[in-house]
Tab-separated table of C-alpha atoms in Angstrom:
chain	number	residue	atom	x	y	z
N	1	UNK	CA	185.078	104.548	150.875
N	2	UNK	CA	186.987	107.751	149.287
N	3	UNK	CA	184.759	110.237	151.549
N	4	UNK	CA	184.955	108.066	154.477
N	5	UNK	CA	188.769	108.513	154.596
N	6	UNK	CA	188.950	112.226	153.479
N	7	UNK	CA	186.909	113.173	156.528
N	8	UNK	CA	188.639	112.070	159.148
N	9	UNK	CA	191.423	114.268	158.643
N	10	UNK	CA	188.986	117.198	158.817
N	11	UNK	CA	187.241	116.419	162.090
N	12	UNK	CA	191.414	115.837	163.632
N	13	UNK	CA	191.436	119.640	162.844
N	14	UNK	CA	188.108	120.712	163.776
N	15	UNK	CA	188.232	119.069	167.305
N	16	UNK	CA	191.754	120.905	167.587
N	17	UNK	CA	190.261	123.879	167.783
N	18	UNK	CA	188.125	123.085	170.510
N	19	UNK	CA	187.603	124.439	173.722
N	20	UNK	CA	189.828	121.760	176.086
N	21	UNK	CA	192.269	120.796	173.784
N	22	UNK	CA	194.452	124.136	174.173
N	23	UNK	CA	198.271	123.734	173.930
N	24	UNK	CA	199.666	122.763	177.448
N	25	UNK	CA	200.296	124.858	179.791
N	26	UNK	CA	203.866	126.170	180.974
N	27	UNK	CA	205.351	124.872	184.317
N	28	UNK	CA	204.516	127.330	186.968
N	29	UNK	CA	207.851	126.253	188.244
N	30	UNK	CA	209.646	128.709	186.276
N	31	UNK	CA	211.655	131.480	186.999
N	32	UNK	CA	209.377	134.738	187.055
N	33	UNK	CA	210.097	136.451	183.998
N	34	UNK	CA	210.268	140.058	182.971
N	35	UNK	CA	207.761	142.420	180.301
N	36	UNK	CA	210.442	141.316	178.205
N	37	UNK	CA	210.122	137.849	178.595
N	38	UNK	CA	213.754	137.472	180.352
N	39	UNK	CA	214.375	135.669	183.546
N	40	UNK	CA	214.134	138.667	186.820
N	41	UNK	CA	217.245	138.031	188.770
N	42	UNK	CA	215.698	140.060	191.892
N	43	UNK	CA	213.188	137.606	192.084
N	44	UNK	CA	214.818	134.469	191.608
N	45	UNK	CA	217.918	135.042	193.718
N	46	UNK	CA	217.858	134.167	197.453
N	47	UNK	CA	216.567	136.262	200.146
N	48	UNK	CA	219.563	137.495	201.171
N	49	UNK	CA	217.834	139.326	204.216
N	50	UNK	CA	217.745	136.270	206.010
N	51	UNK	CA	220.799	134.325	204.724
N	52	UNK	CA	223.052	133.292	207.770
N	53	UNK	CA	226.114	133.742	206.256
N	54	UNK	CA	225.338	137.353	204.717
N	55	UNK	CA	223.733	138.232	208.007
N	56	UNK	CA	226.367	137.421	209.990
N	57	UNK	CA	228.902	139.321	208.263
N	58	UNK	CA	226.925	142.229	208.740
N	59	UNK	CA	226.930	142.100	212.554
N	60	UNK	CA	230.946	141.949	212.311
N	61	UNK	CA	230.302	144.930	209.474
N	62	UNK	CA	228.261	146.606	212.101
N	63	UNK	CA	230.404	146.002	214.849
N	64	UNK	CA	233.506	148.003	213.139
N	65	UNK	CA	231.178	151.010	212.288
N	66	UNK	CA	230.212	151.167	215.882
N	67	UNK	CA	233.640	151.126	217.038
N	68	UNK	CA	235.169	153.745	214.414
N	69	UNK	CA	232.280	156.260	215.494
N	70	UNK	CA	232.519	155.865	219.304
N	71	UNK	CA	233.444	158.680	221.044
N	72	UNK	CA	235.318	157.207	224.007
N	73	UNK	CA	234.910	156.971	227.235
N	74	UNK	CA	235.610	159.153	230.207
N	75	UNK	CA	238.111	158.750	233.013
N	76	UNK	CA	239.307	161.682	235.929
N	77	UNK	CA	242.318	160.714	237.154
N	78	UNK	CA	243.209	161.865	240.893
N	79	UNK	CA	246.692	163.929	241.114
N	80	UNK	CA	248.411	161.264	242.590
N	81	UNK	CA	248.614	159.475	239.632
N	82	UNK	CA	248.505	162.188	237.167
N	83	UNK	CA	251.252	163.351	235.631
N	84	UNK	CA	249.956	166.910	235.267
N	85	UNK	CA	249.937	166.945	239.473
N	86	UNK	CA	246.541	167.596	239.362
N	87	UNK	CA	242.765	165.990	238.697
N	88	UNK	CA	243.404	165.333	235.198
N	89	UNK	CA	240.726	164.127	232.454
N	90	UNK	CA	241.178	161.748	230.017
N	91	UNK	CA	239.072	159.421	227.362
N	92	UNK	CA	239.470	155.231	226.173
N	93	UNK	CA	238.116	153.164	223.921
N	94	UNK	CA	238.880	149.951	222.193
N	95	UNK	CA	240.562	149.735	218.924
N	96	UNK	CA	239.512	146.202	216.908
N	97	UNK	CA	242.900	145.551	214.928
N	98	UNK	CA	241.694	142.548	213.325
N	99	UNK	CA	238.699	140.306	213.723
N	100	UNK	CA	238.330	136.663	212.004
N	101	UNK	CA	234.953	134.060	211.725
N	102	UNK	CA	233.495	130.561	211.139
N	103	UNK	CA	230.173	129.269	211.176
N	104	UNK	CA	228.730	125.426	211.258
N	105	UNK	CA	225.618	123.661	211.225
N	106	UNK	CA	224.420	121.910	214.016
N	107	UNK	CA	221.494	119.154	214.598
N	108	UNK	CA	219.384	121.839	216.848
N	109	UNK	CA	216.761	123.247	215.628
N	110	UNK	CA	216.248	125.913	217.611
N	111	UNK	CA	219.878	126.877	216.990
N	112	UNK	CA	220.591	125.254	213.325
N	113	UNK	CA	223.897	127.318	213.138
N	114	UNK	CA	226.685	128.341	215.461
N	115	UNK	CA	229.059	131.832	214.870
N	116	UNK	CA	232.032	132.083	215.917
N	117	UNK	CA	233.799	135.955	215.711
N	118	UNK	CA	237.457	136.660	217.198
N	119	UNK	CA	238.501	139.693	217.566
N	120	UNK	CA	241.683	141.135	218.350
N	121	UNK	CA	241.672	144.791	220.014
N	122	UNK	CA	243.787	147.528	221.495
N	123	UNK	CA	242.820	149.967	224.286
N	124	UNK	CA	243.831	153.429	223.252
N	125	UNK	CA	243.583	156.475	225.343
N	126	UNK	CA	244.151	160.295	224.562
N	127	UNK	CA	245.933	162.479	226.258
N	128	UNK	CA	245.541	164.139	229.957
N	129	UNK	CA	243.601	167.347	230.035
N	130	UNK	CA	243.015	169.406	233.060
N	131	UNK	CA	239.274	169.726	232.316
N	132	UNK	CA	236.424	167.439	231.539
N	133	UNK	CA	234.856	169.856	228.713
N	134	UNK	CA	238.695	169.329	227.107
N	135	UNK	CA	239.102	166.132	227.229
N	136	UNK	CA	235.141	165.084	226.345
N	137	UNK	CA	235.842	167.298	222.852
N	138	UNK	CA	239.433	165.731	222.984
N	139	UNK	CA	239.830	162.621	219.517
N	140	UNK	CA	243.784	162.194	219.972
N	141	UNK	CA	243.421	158.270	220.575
N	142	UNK	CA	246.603	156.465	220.390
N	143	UNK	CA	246.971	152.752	221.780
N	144	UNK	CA	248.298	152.022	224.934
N	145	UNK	CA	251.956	151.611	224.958
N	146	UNK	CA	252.626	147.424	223.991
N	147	UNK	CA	254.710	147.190	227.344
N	148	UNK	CA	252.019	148.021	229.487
N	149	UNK	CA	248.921	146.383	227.489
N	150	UNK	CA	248.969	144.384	223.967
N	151	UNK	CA	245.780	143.455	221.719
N	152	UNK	CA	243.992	141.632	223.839
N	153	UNK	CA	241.772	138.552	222.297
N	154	UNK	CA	238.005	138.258	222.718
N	155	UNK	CA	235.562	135.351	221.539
N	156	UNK	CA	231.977	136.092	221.059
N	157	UNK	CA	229.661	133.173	220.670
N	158	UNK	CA	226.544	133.566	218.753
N	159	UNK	CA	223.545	131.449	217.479
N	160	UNK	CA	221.178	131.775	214.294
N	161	UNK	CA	217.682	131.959	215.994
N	162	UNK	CA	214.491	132.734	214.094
N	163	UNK	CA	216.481	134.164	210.982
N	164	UNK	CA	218.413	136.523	213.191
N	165	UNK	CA	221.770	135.861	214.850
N	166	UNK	CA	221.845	136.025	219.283
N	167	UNK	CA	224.969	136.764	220.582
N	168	UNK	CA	225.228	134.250	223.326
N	169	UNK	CA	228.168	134.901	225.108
N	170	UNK	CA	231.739	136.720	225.461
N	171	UNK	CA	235.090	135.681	226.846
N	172	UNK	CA	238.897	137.488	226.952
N	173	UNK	CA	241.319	134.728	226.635
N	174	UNK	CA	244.735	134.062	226.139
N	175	UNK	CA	246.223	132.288	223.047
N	176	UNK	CA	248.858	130.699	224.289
N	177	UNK	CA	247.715	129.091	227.980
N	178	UNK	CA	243.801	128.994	226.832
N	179	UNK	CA	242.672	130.302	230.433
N	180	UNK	CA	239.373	133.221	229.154
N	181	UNK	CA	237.489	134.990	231.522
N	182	UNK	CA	234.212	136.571	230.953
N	183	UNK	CA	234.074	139.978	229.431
N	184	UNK	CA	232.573	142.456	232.382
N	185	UNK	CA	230.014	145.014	230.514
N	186	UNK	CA	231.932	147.489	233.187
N	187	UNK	CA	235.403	147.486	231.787
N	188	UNK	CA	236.817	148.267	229.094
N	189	UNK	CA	236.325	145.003	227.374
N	190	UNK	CA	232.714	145.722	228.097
N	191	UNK	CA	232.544	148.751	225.277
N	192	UNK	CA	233.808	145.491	222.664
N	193	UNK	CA	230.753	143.520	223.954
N	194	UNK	CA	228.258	146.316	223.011
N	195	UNK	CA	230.015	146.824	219.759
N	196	UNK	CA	229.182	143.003	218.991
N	197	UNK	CA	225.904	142.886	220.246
N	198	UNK	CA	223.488	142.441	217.168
């Protein structure tokens, strides 16, 4: 009866060691870990690449690198309405003064979120020159004086499509009666619409 007892015990410890009956196995749900055993940040964050919200601060982010590096436009100006009584040369381009956004979900899912950027922008001109080389080389922008032309407000429309935002369309309008129009890639309005354009 004595060695009957004693040996079970022995065979607990023999069978522990047994191929089978290894410790269990960690959850591969786990955060990936480091050589040194710590948690890697870079792999557990989110892919920000294809986050909507850090993507679509990026196009407004892109949008106002675009417009501080644009060179302007070009306009000759006949002597009849030149103040230099000549064909006089000149350059424009929109100046964003402030720009605000929202997004929200929608039930589409095609489309499962909807952007919303307004922007607020000045046309600015430089001076008159008397020759196109001058006036291409010319950076003297200053905004159009207020009692001729104020910021103007713009709405541009966009939707989060296969992990990339579409801008989907672009309006001027006017705060206080609501009446927009849309923006004509011609005009000068039109250089803000290719500034937005992801």
């Amino acid at each position: 009866m004595l060695t009957r007892t004693l040996a079970t015990p022995i065979l607990i410890i023999v069978f522990a060691g047994f191929p089978g009956c290894d410790k269990p196995k960690e959850s591969s749900s786990a955060a990936p870990r480091t050589e040194s055993g710590t948690a890697d940040p870079a792999k557990s964050a989110p892919n920000a690449a294809s986050d909507p919200v850090v993507t679509f601060k990026r196009v407004i982010e892109t949008a106002s690198v675009r417009a501080k590096s644009d060179t302007g436009r070009l306009h000759q100006l006949p002597s009849t309405s030149s103040a230099l009584d000549t064909t006089a040369w000149l350059k424009s381009k929109p100046q964003i003064v402030s720009t605000s956004h929202d997004i929200k979900k929608t039930d589409s899912l095609v489309s499962p979120y909807m952007g919303t950027v307004v922007v607020k922008a000045q046309d600015t001109h430089t001076k008159l020159y008397k020759t196109k080389s001058e006036a291409a080389s010319a950076n003297d922008f200053s905004p159009t004086p207020s009692h001729f032309f104020g910021p103007q407000s713009y709405r541009f429309i966009y939707a989060y499509q296969d992990e990339t935002w579409v801008l989907k369309s672009g309006v001027e309008f006017n705060e206080d009666s609501g009446v927009s129009d849309p923006i004509e890639p011609g005009e000068e309005s039109g250089t803000l619409l290719k500034y937005f354009t992801p």
